Short mmCIF file of C-alpha atoms in Angstrom, two decimals:
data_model
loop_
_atom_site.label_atom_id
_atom_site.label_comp_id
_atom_site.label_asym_id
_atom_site.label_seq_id
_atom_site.Cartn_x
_atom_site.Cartn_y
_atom_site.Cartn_z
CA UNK A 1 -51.26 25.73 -5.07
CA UNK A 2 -52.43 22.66 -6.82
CA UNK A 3 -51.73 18.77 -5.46
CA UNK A 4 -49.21 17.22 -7.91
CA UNK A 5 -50.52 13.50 -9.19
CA UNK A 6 -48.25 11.16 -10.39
CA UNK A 7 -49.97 10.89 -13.68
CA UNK A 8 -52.77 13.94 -14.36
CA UNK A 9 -53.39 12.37 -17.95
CA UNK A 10 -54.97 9.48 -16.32
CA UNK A 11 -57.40 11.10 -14.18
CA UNK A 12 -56.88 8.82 -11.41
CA UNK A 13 -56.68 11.58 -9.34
CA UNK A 14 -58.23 15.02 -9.93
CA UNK A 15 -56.33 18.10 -9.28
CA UNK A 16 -58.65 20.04 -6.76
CA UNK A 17 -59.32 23.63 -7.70
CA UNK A 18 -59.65 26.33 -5.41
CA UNK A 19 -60.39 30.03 -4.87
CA UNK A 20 -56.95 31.69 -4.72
CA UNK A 21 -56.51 33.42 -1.52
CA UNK A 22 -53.98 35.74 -0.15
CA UNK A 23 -51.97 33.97 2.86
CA UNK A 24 -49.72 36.44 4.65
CA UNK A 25 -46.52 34.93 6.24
CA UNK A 26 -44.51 36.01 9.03
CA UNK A 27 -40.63 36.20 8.27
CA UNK A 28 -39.86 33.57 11.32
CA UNK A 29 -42.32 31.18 9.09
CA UNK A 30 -40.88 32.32 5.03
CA UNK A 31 -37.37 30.89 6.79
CA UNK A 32 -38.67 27.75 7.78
CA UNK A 33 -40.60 26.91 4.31
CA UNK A 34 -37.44 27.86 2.60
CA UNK A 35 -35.58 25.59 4.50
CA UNK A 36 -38.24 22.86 4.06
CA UNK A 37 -38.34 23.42 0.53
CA UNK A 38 -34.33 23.18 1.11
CA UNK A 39 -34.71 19.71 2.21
CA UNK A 40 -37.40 18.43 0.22
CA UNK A 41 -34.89 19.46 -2.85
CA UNK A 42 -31.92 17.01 -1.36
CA UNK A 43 -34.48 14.45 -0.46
CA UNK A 44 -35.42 14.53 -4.30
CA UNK A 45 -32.22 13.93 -5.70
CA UNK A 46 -30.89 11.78 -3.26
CA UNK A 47 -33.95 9.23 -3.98
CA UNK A 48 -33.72 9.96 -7.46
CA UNK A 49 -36.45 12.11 -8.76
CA UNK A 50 -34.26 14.49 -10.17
CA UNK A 51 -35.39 17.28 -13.28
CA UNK A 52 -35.06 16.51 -16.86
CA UNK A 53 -33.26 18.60 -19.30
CA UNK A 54 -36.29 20.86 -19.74
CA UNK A 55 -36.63 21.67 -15.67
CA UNK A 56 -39.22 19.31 -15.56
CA UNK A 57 -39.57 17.00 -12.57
CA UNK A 58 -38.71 13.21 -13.99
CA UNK A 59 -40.28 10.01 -12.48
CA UNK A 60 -41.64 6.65 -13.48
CA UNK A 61 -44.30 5.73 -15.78
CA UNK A 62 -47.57 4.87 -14.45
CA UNK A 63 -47.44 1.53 -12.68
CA UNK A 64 -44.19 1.57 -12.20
CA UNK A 65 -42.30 1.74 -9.07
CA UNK A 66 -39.08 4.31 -8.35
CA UNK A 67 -35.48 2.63 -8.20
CA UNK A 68 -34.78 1.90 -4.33
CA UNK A 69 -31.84 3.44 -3.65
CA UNK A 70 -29.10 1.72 -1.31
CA UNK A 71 -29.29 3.64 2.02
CA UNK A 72 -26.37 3.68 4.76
CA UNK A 73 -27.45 0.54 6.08
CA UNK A 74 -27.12 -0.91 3.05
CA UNK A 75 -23.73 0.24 1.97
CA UNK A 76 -22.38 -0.65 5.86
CA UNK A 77 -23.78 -3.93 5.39
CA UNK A 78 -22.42 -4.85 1.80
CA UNK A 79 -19.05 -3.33 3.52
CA UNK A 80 -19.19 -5.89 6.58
CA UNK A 81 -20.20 -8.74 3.88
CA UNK A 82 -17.01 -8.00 1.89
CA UNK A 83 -15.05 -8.14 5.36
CA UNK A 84 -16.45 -10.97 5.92
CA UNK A 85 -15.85 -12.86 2.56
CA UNK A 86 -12.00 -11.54 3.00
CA UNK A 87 -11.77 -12.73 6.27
CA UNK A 88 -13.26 -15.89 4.95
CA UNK A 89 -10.76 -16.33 2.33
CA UNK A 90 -7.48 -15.56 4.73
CA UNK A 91 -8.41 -18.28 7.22
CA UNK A 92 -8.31 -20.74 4.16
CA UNK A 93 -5.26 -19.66 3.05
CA UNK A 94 -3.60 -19.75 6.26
CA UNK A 95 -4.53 -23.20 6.32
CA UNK A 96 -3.83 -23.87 2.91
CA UNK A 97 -0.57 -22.38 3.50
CA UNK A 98 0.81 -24.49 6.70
CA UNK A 99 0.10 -21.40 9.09
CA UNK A 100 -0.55 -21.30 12.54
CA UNK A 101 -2.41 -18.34 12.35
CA UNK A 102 -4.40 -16.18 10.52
CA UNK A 103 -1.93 -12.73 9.68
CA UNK A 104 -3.32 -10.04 11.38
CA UNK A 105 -4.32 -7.15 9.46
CA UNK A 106 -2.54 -3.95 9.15
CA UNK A 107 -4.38 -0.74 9.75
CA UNK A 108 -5.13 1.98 7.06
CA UNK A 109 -1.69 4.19 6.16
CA UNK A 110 -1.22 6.87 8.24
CA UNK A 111 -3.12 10.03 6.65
CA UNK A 112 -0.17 11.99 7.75
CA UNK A 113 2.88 10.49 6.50
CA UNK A 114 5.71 10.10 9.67
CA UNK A 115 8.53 12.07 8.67
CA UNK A 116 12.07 9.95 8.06
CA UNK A 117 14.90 10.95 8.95
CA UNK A 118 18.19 9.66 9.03
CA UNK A 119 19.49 7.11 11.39
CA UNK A 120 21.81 8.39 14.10
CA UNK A 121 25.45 6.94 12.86
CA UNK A 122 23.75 6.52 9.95
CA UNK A 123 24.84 10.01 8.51
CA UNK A 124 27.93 10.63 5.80
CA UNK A 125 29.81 14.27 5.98
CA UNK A 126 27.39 16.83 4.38
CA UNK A 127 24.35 14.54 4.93
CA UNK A 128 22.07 17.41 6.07
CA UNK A 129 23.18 20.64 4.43
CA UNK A 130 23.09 18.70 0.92
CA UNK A 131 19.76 17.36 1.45
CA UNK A 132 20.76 13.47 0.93
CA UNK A 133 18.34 10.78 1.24
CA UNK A 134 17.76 8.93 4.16
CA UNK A 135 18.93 6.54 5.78
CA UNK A 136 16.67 4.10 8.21
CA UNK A 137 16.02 0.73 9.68
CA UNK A 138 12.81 2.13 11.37
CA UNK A 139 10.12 3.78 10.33
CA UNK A 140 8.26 6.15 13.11
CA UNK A 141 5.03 4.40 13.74
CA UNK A 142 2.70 3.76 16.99
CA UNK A 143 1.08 0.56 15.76
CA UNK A 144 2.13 -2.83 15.86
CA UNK A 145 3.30 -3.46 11.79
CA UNK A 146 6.24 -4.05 10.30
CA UNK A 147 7.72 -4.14 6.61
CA UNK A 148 8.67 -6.71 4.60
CA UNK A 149 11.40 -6.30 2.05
CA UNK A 150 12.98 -8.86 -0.06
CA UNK A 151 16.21 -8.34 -2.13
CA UNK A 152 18.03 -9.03 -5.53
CA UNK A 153 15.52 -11.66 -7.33
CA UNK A 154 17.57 -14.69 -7.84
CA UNK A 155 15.02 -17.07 -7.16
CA UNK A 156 11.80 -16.90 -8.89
CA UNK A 157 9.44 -19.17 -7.40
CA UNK A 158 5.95 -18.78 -8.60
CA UNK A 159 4.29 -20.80 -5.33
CA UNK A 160 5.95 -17.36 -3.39
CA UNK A 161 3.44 -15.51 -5.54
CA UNK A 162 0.17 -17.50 -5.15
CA UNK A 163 1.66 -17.80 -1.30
CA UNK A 164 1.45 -13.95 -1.07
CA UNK A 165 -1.57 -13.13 -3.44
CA UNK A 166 -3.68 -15.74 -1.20
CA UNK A 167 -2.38 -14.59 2.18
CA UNK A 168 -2.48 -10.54 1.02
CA UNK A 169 0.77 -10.18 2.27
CA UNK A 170 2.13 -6.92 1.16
CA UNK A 171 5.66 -6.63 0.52
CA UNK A 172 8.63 -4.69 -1.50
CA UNK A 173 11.48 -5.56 -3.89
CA UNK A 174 14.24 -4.42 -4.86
CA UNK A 175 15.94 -5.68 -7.63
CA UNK A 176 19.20 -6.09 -9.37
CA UNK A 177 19.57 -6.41 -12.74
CA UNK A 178 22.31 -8.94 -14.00
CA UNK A 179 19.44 -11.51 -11.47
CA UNK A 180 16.10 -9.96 -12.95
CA UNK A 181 17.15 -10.44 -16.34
CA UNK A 182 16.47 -13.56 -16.79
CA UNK A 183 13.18 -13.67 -16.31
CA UNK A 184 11.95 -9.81 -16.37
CA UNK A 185 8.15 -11.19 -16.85
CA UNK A 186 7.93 -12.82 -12.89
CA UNK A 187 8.30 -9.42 -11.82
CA UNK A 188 6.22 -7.96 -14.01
CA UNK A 189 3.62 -11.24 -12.87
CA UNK A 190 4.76 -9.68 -9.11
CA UNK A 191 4.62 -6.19 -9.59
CA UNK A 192 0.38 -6.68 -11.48
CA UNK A 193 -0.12 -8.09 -7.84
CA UNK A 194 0.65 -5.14 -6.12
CA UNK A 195 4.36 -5.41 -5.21
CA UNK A 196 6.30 -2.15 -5.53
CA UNK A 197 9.75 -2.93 -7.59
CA UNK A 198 12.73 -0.65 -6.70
CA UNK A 199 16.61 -0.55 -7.48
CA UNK A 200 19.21 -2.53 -5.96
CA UNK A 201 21.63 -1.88 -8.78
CA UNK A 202 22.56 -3.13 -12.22
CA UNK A 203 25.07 -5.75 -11.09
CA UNK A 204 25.15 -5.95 -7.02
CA UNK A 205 28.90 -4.57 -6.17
CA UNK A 206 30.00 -3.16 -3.11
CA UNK A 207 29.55 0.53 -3.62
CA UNK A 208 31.95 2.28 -1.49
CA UNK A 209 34.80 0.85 -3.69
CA UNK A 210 33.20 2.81 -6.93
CA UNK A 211 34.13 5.94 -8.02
CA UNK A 212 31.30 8.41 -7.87
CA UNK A 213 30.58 7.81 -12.01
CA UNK A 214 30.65 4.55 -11.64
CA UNK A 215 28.08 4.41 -8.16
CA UNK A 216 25.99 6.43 -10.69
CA UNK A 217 25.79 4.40 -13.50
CA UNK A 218 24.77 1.45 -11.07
CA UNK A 219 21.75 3.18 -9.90
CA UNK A 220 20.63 5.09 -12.70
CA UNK A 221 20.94 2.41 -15.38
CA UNK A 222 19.01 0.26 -12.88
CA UNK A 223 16.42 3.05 -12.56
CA UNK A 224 16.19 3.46 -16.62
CA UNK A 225 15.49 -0.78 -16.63
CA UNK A 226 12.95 -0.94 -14.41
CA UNK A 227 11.24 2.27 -16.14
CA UNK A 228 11.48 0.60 -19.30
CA UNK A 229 10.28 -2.86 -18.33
CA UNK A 230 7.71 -1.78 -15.60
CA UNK A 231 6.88 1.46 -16.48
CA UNK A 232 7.79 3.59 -13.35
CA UNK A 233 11.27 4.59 -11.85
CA UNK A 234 11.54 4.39 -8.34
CA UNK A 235 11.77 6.28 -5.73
CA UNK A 236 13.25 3.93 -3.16
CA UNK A 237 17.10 2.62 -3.44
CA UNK A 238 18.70 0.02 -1.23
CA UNK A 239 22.46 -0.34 -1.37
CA UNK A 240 23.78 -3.57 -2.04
CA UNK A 241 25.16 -5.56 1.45
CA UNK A 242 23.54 -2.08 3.05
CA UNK A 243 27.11 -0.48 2.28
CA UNK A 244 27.18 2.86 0.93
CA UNK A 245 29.08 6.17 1.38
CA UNK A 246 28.48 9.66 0.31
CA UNK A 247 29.24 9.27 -3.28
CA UNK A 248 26.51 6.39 -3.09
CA UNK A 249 23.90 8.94 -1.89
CA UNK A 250 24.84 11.40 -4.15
CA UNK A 251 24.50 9.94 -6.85
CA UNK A 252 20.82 8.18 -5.77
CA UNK A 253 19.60 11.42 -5.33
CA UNK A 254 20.59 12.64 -8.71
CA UNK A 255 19.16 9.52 -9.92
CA UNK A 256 15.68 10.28 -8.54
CA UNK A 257 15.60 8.23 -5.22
CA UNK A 258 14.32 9.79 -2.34
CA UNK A 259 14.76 7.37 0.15
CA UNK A 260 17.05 4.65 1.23
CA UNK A 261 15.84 2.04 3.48
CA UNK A 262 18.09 -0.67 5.13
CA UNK A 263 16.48 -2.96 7.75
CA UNK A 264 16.49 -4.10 12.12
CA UNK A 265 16.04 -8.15 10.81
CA UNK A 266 16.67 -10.26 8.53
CA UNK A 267 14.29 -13.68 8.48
CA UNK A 268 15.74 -16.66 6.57
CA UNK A 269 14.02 -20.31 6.17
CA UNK A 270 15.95 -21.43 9.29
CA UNK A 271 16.61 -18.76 11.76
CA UNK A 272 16.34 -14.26 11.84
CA UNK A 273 19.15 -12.53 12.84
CA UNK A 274 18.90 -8.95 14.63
CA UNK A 275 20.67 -5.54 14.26
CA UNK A 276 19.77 -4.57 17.89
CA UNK A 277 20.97 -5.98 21.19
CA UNK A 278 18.01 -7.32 22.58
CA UNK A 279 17.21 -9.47 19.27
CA UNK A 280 13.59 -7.62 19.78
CA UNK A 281 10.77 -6.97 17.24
CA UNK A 282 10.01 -3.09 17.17
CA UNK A 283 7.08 -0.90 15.75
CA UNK A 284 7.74 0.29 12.46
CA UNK A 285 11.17 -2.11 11.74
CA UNK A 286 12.37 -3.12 8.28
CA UNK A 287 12.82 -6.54 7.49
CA UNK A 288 15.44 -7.82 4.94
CA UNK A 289 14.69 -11.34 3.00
CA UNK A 290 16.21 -12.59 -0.31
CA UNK A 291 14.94 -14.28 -3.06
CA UNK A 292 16.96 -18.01 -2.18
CA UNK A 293 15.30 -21.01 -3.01
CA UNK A 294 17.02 -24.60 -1.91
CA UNK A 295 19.93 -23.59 -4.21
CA UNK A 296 20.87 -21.66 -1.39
CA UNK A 297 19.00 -22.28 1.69
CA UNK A 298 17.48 -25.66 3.27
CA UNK A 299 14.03 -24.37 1.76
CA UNK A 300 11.84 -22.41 -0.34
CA UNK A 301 10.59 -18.97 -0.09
CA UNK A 302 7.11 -19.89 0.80
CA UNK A 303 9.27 -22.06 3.77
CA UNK A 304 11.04 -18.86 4.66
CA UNK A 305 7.29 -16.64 4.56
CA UNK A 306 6.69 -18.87 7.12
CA UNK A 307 8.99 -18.27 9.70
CA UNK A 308 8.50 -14.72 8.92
CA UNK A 309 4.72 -14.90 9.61
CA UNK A 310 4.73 -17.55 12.95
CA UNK A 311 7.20 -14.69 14.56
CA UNK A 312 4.97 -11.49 13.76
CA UNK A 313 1.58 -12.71 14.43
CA UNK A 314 2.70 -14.35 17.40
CA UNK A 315 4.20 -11.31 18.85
CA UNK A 316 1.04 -8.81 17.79
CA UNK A 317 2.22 -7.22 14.42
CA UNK A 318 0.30 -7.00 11.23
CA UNK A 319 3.17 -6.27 8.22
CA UNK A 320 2.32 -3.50 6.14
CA UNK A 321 3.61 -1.83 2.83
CA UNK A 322 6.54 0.14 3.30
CA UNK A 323 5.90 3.26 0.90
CA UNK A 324 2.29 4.17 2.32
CA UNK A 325 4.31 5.47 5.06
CA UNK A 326 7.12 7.13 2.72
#
C-alpha cells in the first residue's frame, strides 16, 4: 500500500516506500474492510470525489479547495427559510386583502386517495351495475379542509385572481361555455395559476328535460372546448342547478368524466346557505360559489372570498384542492 497525495507531481509530499510484507487476515476482519471500503465508496461520491471517465479518482487542482456540498442541515434549513418567506408573504396578503386572519394551511393530499362513492339518495336506477360516476357533496376526509368550487364564469374579475394568487387559495371551476366565451383568455390567465377548469356544459340548461343525445352533446362539446382552448379534457362534470338523471350520467361517462361533484354550501357576498339541517361545516364538504360580480350580487368576488374565508378559518379548516383527493 502506498499513501495517496493530493498532488504526487509536486513533491509536497513523498510517497513512503516500504518492504512489501505478507499480512494474513482473519475472515471476521476481510468483512469489516470490505464494508469500510463500502462506506468510504458512498462517502466519495456523496462529497463529490467521484472517478473520471478513465476510472481514475477526480479532484481539485492543487490549491484549490473541493465544492462543499449542502448537507441535511442545510437543505432542512433552506426548507424552513422558504416556509418562512411563504408564511411571510400570506400574513401580508391577508392584510392586504381585508382578512381577519391568516388562511390556515391545508395539509399534503392524502397519499392514498379516499375512495368516492355515491351519495345515499343520490343514486339513479342502474347506478351501480353500470358503473356511473359519482355522485357527492362530501368527500371522505379526517382533517379539517374543505373545497372550494366556483361555477359558470360570468363574471371575470381580474382582482379575484391577484386575490387568490396572493392568498394561495386553491380552488376549481367549472365552466359553461355560451359565459366563457367571451373572454376564453381569463381562464386561460386562471387556469396558468393553478386552477383546474372542468365542464358545466355548453349552454347551462336543465338536463333532465334533454333527451339522452342532446345531454350528450352538452357535455361532450363542452369537453372538446375546453380541450381545445386549455389543452386537457376533464375529468370532473358538474350538472347545471345540480339536476341530473340517468341519461345525464350516462352520457358524462361516455364523455370521459369520472366524477360528478355537487356541494353541502353555498357562500355568497352576503350570507351561505346549507344542504344539511344543522347549517354545520363538515370535514371534507364541497362548497358551491359563482362567478357574480355587483351585476348580480351587492359585491364583488373578492367581497364574497371573504365571507368564505372569515367562516373557515374561524371554525378550524384549511380549504384544499378538490382533485388531489379524486
Amino acid at each position: 500500500m502506498r499513501l495517496v497525495v493530493q498532488n504526487e507531481k509536486s513533491g509536497t509530499y513523498a510517497a513512503r516506500r516500504r518492504p512489501p510484507r505478507t499480512i494474513r487476515l482473519r475472515p471476521a476482519r476481510i468483512t469489516r474492510l470490505r464494508a469500510g471500503a463500502a462506506v468510504l465508496a458512498a462517502a466519495a461520491l456523496v462529497s463529490g470525489c467521484g472517478l473520471g471517465d478513465d476510472g481514475a479518482q477526480t479532484r481539485p487542482a492543487a490549491g484549490q479547495q473541493p465544492p462543499r456540498q449542502k448537507s441535511a442541515a442545510d437543505a432542512l434549513d433552506s426548507y424552513a427559510s422558504r416556509l418562512r418567506a411563504q408564511h411571510t408573504a400570506r400574513v401580508a396578503a391577508a392584510k392586504r386583502w381585508g382578512l381577519r386572519e391568516v388562511p390556515l394551511t391545508a395539509p399534503p393530499p392524502p397519499a392514498k386517495k379516499p375512495r368516492i362513492r355515491t351519495r345515499h339518495g343520490f343514486e339513479v336506477e342502474g347506478h351501480r351495475e353500470e358503473n356511473l360516476p359519482p355522485v357527492f357533496t362530501t368527500v371522505p376526509t379526517r382533517h379539517k379542509v374543505v373545497f372550494l368550487t366556483i361555477d359558470d364564469g360570468a363574471e371575470k374579475d381580474p382582482a379575484f385572481l391577484r386575490m387568490m394568487s396572493e392568498l394561495r387559495i386553491p380552488y376549481t371551476a367549472f365552466l359553461s361555455d355560451y359565459l366563457v366565451k367571451e373572454d376564453y383568455g381569463y381562464f386561460k390567465r386562471m387556469q396558468d395559476r393553478g386552477a383546474p377548469l372542468n365542464n358545466h356544459t355548453l349552454h347551462h340548461p336543465y338536463m333532465p328535460a334533454l333527451s339522452y343525445a342532446r345531454q350528450k352533446r352538452e357535455i361532450c362539446g363542452m369537453q372538446d372546448v375546453i380541450e381545445k382552448r386549455y389543452g386537457k379534457r376533464p375529468l370532473l362534470f358538474r350538472p347545471p342547478f345540480g339536476n341530473y338523471d340517468r341519461d345525464t350520467l350516462r352520457a358524462a361517462k361516455m364523455c370521459g368524466i369520472t366524477h360528478v361533484p355537487l356541494w353541502n354550501e353555498e357562500v355568497f357576498v352576503d350570507r351561505w346557505e346549507y344542504r344539511e339541517w344543522d347549517r354545520s361545516i363538515r370535514p371534507g364538504d364541497i362548497v358551491l360559489s359563482h362567478f357574480r360580480g355587483k351585476d348580480d350580487w351587492k359585491g364583488t368576488m373578492p367581497d364574497m372570498i371573504r365571507r368564505f374565508l372569515h367562516k373557515v378559518t374561524a371554525e378550524g379548516y384549511a380549504v384544499a384542492r378538490l382533485e388531489d383527493y379524486l
